[in-house]
Short mmCIF file of C-alpha atoms in Angstrom, two decimals:
data_model
loop_
_atom_site.label_atom_id
_atom_site.label_comp_id
_atom_site.label_asym_id
_atom_site.label_seq_id
_atom_site.Cartn_x
_atom_site.Cartn_y
_atom_site.Cartn_z
CA MET A 1 -0.09 0.36 0.33
CA ARG A 2 2.10 3.56 -1.09
CA PHE A 3 1.55 6.20 0.96
CA THR A 4 2.70 10.05 0.61
CA LYS A 5 3.12 12.19 3.81
CA MET A 6 2.05 15.36 3.79
CA GLU A 7 2.19 18.36 5.92
CA GLY A 8 0.83 21.75 6.62
CA LEU A 9 2.31 24.29 8.95
CA GLY A 10 3.50 21.17 10.54
CA ASN A 11 -0.04 19.49 10.76
CA ASP A 12 0.86 16.41 9.13
CA TYR A 13 -1.02 13.69 7.82
CA ILE A 14 -0.37 10.67 5.84
CA TYR A 15 -2.33 10.26 2.24
CA LEU A 16 -3.99 7.30 0.42
CA ASN A 17 -5.32 6.76 -3.08
CA CYS A 18 -8.65 5.48 -1.91
CA LEU A 19 -10.07 6.58 -5.63
CA GLU A 20 -10.28 3.01 -7.19
CA GLN A 21 -10.03 0.58 -3.62
CA THR A 22 -9.89 1.36 -0.22
CA PRO A 23 -8.61 -0.31 2.60
CA GLU A 24 -10.13 -2.22 5.26
CA ASP A 25 -10.26 -0.71 9.01
CA LEU A 26 -9.27 2.06 8.37
CA THR A 27 -9.91 3.23 12.41
CA GLY A 28 -7.25 0.78 12.96
CA LEU A 29 -5.15 1.82 10.20
CA ALA A 30 -4.86 5.35 11.05
CA ARG A 31 -3.97 4.23 14.97
CA ARG A 32 -0.66 2.24 13.45
CA LEU A 33 0.70 4.49 10.71
CA SER A 34 0.24 7.27 12.59
CA ASP A 35 2.62 6.05 16.01
CA ARG A 36 5.53 7.90 16.25
CA HIS A 37 7.83 5.52 17.32
CA TYR A 38 6.37 2.23 15.37
CA GLY A 39 4.42 3.59 12.61
CA VAL A 40 4.88 6.33 9.84
CA GLY A 41 4.15 9.21 12.30
CA ALA A 42 1.53 11.71 11.91
CA ASP A 43 -1.49 13.60 13.53
CA GLY A 44 -3.96 11.35 11.64
CA LEU A 45 -4.83 9.99 7.69
CA ILE A 46 -6.25 11.10 5.13
CA CYS A 47 -7.98 9.21 2.30
CA ILE A 48 -9.29 10.74 -1.54
CA LYS A 49 -11.65 9.63 -2.70
CA PRO A 50 -14.44 9.66 -5.98
CA GLY A 51 -16.53 12.75 -5.20
CA GLN A 52 -19.74 12.71 -4.07
CA GLY A 53 -20.79 15.80 -6.42
CA GLY A 54 -17.72 17.70 -6.20
CA ASP A 55 -14.05 16.26 -7.09
CA PHE A 56 -13.08 14.31 -4.97
CA THR A 57 -13.55 13.48 -1.39
CA MET A 58 -11.49 14.12 1.96
CA GLU A 59 -12.43 11.16 4.38
CA MET A 60 -10.21 11.87 7.61
CA TYR A 61 -9.00 10.12 10.68
CA ASN A 62 -7.33 11.77 13.54
CA ALA A 63 -4.38 9.46 15.68
CA ASP A 64 -6.73 8.04 17.90
CA GLY A 65 -9.09 6.65 15.19
CA SER A 66 -11.47 8.46 15.12
CA GLN A 67 -13.34 9.97 12.05
CA GLY A 68 -13.66 13.93 11.48
CA ALA A 69 -15.68 15.92 9.13
CA MET A 70 -13.14 18.43 7.79
CA CYS A 71 -9.75 19.59 8.78
CA GLY A 72 -8.25 23.20 7.16
CA ASN A 73 -4.72 22.07 6.69
CA GLY A 74 -5.49 18.57 5.56
CA ILE A 75 -7.61 19.79 3.43
CA ARG A 76 -5.37 22.49 1.26
CA CYS A 77 -2.82 19.02 1.23
CA VAL A 78 -5.51 17.20 -0.72
CA GLY A 79 -5.40 19.95 -3.30
CA LYS A 80 -1.45 19.95 -4.14
CA TYR A 81 -1.79 16.00 -3.81
CA VAL A 82 -4.10 15.63 -7.03
CA TYR A 83 -3.48 18.11 -8.40
CA ASP A 84 0.83 17.90 -8.53
CA LYS A 85 0.11 13.95 -8.94
CA GLY A 86 -2.03 14.35 -11.96
CA PHE A 87 -5.12 13.28 -11.06
CA THR A 88 -6.93 16.89 -12.56
CA ARG A 89 -5.63 19.95 -14.55
CA LYS A 90 -8.12 22.42 -12.45
CA THR A 91 -6.76 24.89 -10.20
CA CYS A 92 -10.08 25.08 -8.57
CA LEU A 93 -11.49 22.17 -7.36
CA THR A 94 -14.80 21.51 -4.63
CA ILE A 95 -13.91 18.96 -1.98
CA ASP A 96 -16.80 16.69 -0.57
CA THR A 97 -15.73 16.42 3.73
CA GLY A 98 -17.56 15.25 6.61
CA ALA A 99 -19.03 18.50 7.13
CA GLY A 100 -20.21 19.15 3.36
CA PRO A 101 -18.69 20.97 0.32
CA ARG A 102 -15.26 23.16 0.19
CA ARG A 103 -14.32 24.88 -2.39
CA LEU A 104 -10.47 24.80 -3.30
CA GLU A 105 -8.54 28.19 -5.40
CA LEU A 106 -4.70 26.31 -6.47
CA HIS A 107 -2.00 28.32 -6.50
CA ILE A 108 1.12 26.51 -8.64
CA SER A 109 4.68 27.72 -8.83
CA GLY A 110 7.06 25.81 -11.07
CA GLY A 111 4.17 23.10 -12.02
CA LEU A 112 3.65 22.50 -8.49
CA VAL A 113 1.00 23.83 -5.54
CA ASP A 114 2.63 25.97 -3.68
CA GLN A 115 -0.45 27.71 -1.74
CA VAL A 116 -4.08 27.13 -1.19
CA THR A 117 -7.07 28.94 -0.44
CA VAL A 118 -10.04 27.64 0.66
CA ASP A 119 -13.38 28.60 1.38
CA MET A 120 -14.01 27.71 5.23
CA GLY A 121 -17.97 28.22 5.12
CA THR A 122 -19.77 30.17 7.27
CA ALA A 123 -19.20 29.95 10.93
CA GLN A 124 -21.33 29.70 13.58
CA VAL A 125 -19.96 31.26 16.78
CA GLY A 126 -21.66 30.72 20.55
CA ALA A 127 -22.47 32.92 23.17
CA PRO A 128 -19.18 32.28 25.83
CA ILE A 129 -19.43 30.06 28.87
CA VAL A 130 -17.52 30.29 32.05
CA LEU A 131 -15.67 26.79 32.44
CA LYS A 132 -13.82 25.52 35.61
CA ALA A 133 -10.58 23.22 34.93
CA GLY A 134 -9.09 21.95 37.97
CA GLU A 135 -8.60 25.70 39.73
CA GLU A 136 -8.69 27.95 37.14
CA SER A 137 -11.31 29.40 35.08
CA PHE A 138 -12.28 30.11 31.40
CA ALA A 139 -14.68 32.09 28.84
CA VAL A 140 -14.46 29.76 25.93
CA ARG A 141 -16.57 30.75 23.09
CA PRO A 142 -18.20 27.59 20.92
CA VAL A 143 -17.28 27.99 17.73
CA GLN A 144 -18.39 25.21 14.53
CA VAL A 145 -16.19 25.45 11.97
CA GLY A 146 -17.63 22.03 9.96
CA ASN A 147 -16.21 20.59 13.74
CA PRO A 148 -16.56 21.55 16.48
CA HIS A 149 -14.71 24.32 19.10
CA GLY A 150 -13.74 26.35 21.98
CA VAL A 151 -11.70 29.58 21.39
CA ILE A 152 -10.36 30.86 24.88
CA PHE A 153 -9.08 34.68 24.27
CA HIS A 154 -5.55 34.76 26.20
CA GLU A 155 -2.92 37.03 26.66
CA HIS A 156 -0.02 34.62 26.61
CA PRO A 157 -0.97 31.08 25.01
CA GLU A 158 3.27 30.47 25.22
CA SER A 159 2.54 30.34 28.17
CA VAL A 160 -0.51 27.81 29.06
CA ASP A 161 0.05 24.56 30.40
CA LEU A 162 -2.29 22.69 27.14
CA GLY A 163 -1.24 19.32 27.54
CA ARG A 164 -2.64 19.83 31.35
CA LEU A 165 -5.53 21.87 30.00
CA GLY A 166 -6.35 20.84 26.60
CA PRO A 167 -7.64 16.89 27.23
CA VAL A 168 -9.64 18.52 30.24
CA LEU A 169 -11.21 21.60 28.41
CA GLU A 170 -12.25 18.90 25.14
CA HIS A 171 -13.63 16.75 27.38
CA HIS A 172 -15.91 19.69 29.12
CA SER A 173 -19.41 18.14 29.98
CA ALA A 174 -20.38 22.24 29.44
CA LEU A 175 -19.67 22.25 25.72
CA GLY A 176 -21.88 19.29 24.78
CA GLU A 177 -19.16 17.46 23.17
CA ARG A 178 -15.60 17.11 22.19
CA ARG A 179 -13.76 19.60 21.10
CA ASN A 180 -10.66 21.52 19.86
CA ILE A 181 -9.30 23.74 21.93
CA GLU A 182 -7.49 26.89 20.69
CA PHE A 183 -5.99 29.81 23.42
CA VAL A 184 -6.15 32.91 21.17
CA SER A 185 -3.68 36.23 22.00
CA CYS A 186 -4.86 39.22 19.56
CA PRO A 187 -1.58 42.05 20.12
CA ASP A 188 -3.25 44.07 17.23
CA ARG A 189 -6.23 43.77 15.00
CA GLY A 190 -4.19 42.41 11.96
CA HIS A 191 -2.48 39.53 13.76
CA MET A 192 -3.17 37.42 16.00
CA PHE A 193 -1.00 34.16 18.04
CA LEU A 194 -2.33 30.99 18.65
CA ARG A 195 -2.00 27.16 20.03
CA VAL A 196 -4.62 24.36 19.78
CA TRP A 197 -4.96 20.98 21.62
CA GLU A 198 -6.60 18.76 19.18
CA ARG A 199 -9.04 16.54 20.05
CA GLY A 200 -8.00 12.83 18.59
CA SER A 201 -4.33 14.42 18.58
CA GLY A 202 -3.45 16.22 20.89
CA ILE A 203 -1.00 19.39 20.49
CA THR A 204 -0.57 19.69 16.90
CA LEU A 205 1.61 22.57 15.31
CA ALA A 206 -0.72 23.96 13.47
CA CYS A 207 -4.88 23.70 12.60
CA GLY A 208 -7.10 25.42 10.22
CA THR A 209 -10.30 24.87 11.14
CA GLY A 210 -9.16 26.40 14.78
CA ALA A 211 -7.69 29.30 12.95
CA CYS A 212 -10.90 30.02 11.26
CA ALA A 213 -12.52 29.28 14.32
CA ALA A 214 -10.58 31.68 16.19
CA PHE A 215 -10.55 34.66 13.85
CA ALA A 216 -14.62 34.23 14.00
CA ALA A 217 -14.36 35.01 17.13
CA ALA A 218 -12.43 37.07 17.36
CA LEU A 219 -14.61 39.30 14.85
CA ALA A 220 -17.56 38.81 16.93
CA ASP A 221 -15.65 39.83 19.85
CA ASN A 222 -14.74 43.18 17.77
CA ARG A 223 -10.87 42.41 18.46
CA CYS A 224 -9.64 41.71 15.02
CA ASP A 225 -10.12 43.42 11.81
CA SER A 226 -11.48 41.27 8.29
CA ARG A 227 -8.06 39.69 7.17
CA VAL A 228 -5.93 38.68 9.93
CA GLU A 229 -2.34 37.00 9.89
CA ALA A 230 -2.84 34.11 12.27
CA ARG A 231 0.42 32.75 13.81
CA LEU A 232 0.57 29.36 14.81
CA PRO A 233 3.63 26.90 16.33
CA GLY A 234 4.19 25.67 12.52
CA GLY A 235 3.34 28.86 10.36
CA VAL A 236 1.50 31.81 9.36
CA LEU A 237 -2.20 31.44 7.72
CA ILE A 238 -3.77 34.31 6.26
CA LEU A 239 -7.50 34.52 7.00
CA GLU A 240 -9.82 37.04 5.19
CA GLN A 241 -13.66 37.27 5.69
CA ARG A 242 -15.49 37.16 2.67
CA GLY A 243 -19.61 37.75 3.75
CA GLU A 244 -20.58 36.06 5.64
CA GLY A 245 -17.40 33.10 5.25
CA VAL A 246 -14.32 32.79 6.37
CA GLN A 247 -11.68 31.98 3.19
CA MET A 248 -7.86 29.85 4.63
CA THR A 249 -5.01 30.61 2.51
CA GLY A 250 -1.80 28.83 3.42
CA PRO A 251 1.12 26.56 1.79
CA ALA A 252 0.92 22.81 0.69
CA ARG A 253 4.10 20.67 1.26
CA THR A 254 5.02 16.83 0.42
CA VAL A 255 7.30 15.12 2.68
CA PHE A 256 7.31 11.97 1.51
CA GLU A 257 6.34 8.48 0.31
CA GLY A 258 6.55 5.17 0.70
CA ASP A 259 4.81 1.37 1.01
CA VAL A 260 3.32 -0.28 4.10
CA PRO A 261 5.09 -3.59 4.77
CA GLU A 262 1.75 -6.33 5.08
CA SER A 263 2.71 -6.39 8.97
CA THR A 264 2.02 -2.98 10.00
CA LYS A 265 -1.58 -3.31 8.07
CA ASN A 266 -2.20 -6.17 9.72
CA THR A 267 -0.96 -5.88 12.60
CA ALA A 268 -3.24 -5.39 16.08
#
C-alpha cells in the first residue's frame, strides 16, 4: 500500500489514494500508521476518494482512529495531492468532506501547488461559557467550523500548560461534545497568535479549522479586522472574511512517500 506523507504548517497527515480501492479497517490503520514510534508518524490519516458531487472526497481520521469531519490544513494538501499527481488539471476544485463541500483555489509555482486558498464556509459562534478546569476558570466561546471548537482569549498562549488543560477542556461536559481547544491572543487588529489542542491528536503545530474558529470568535468580539495573519507554532495562515464566510490561505507540502509493509497493515 503506497502512502504519501504531507504537511501544512507542520500539521502532518498520511495520504492514501482510495480512488479505486479502500483498505479495510481505516480506524485501526490510522492508529497504527500515525504512531510516531512504530508507524509512519502523523497527526492522522486522510483518504482521497471519488467525489460525491464534488471533484474528490476527503475522508479523515485522527491519530487515535476517531473520524473527523473537516481539516483545514489537511484539505489544502488534498488539493496539492490530486493536482501534483495529475488526477486533475483544474485549479479550482470542490472537495466533499464530512462537513459538506469546500471550494479550493490552487496556487501553482513551477508546475506544482505551493499555496491553497480554501473557502471554509460560515462559522457559527456561540456565547462565551465560563468553565472550571482544575483551579482555573476560562471564558470559552463555542465555535463550529465544520467541526467543534472552543476558543479562549488569553494574553499569553505560549505560557499555557496546554498538555494539562487541553484534555480537560476537550471533554468538558458543559461544551456538549468533544472539542478542539484554542488559546488565542490578538496583539493588534491585523495579527493573532494561537496554540491548539486537537481532539484525537493532542498538541499540534497548526490547525486550519482552529485558526478559522479563532478568527470568527475574534470578529464576533471586535478584536480584529476582516483580514489577519494568524501565527501558529508551525507557521502563518492568512484569514479573510468574505461575506458571511471565512477564507483561509496557506502552504501545502509533500514530505515523502513510501510503502506500508503487510506486517504493519495487519498488526493489531
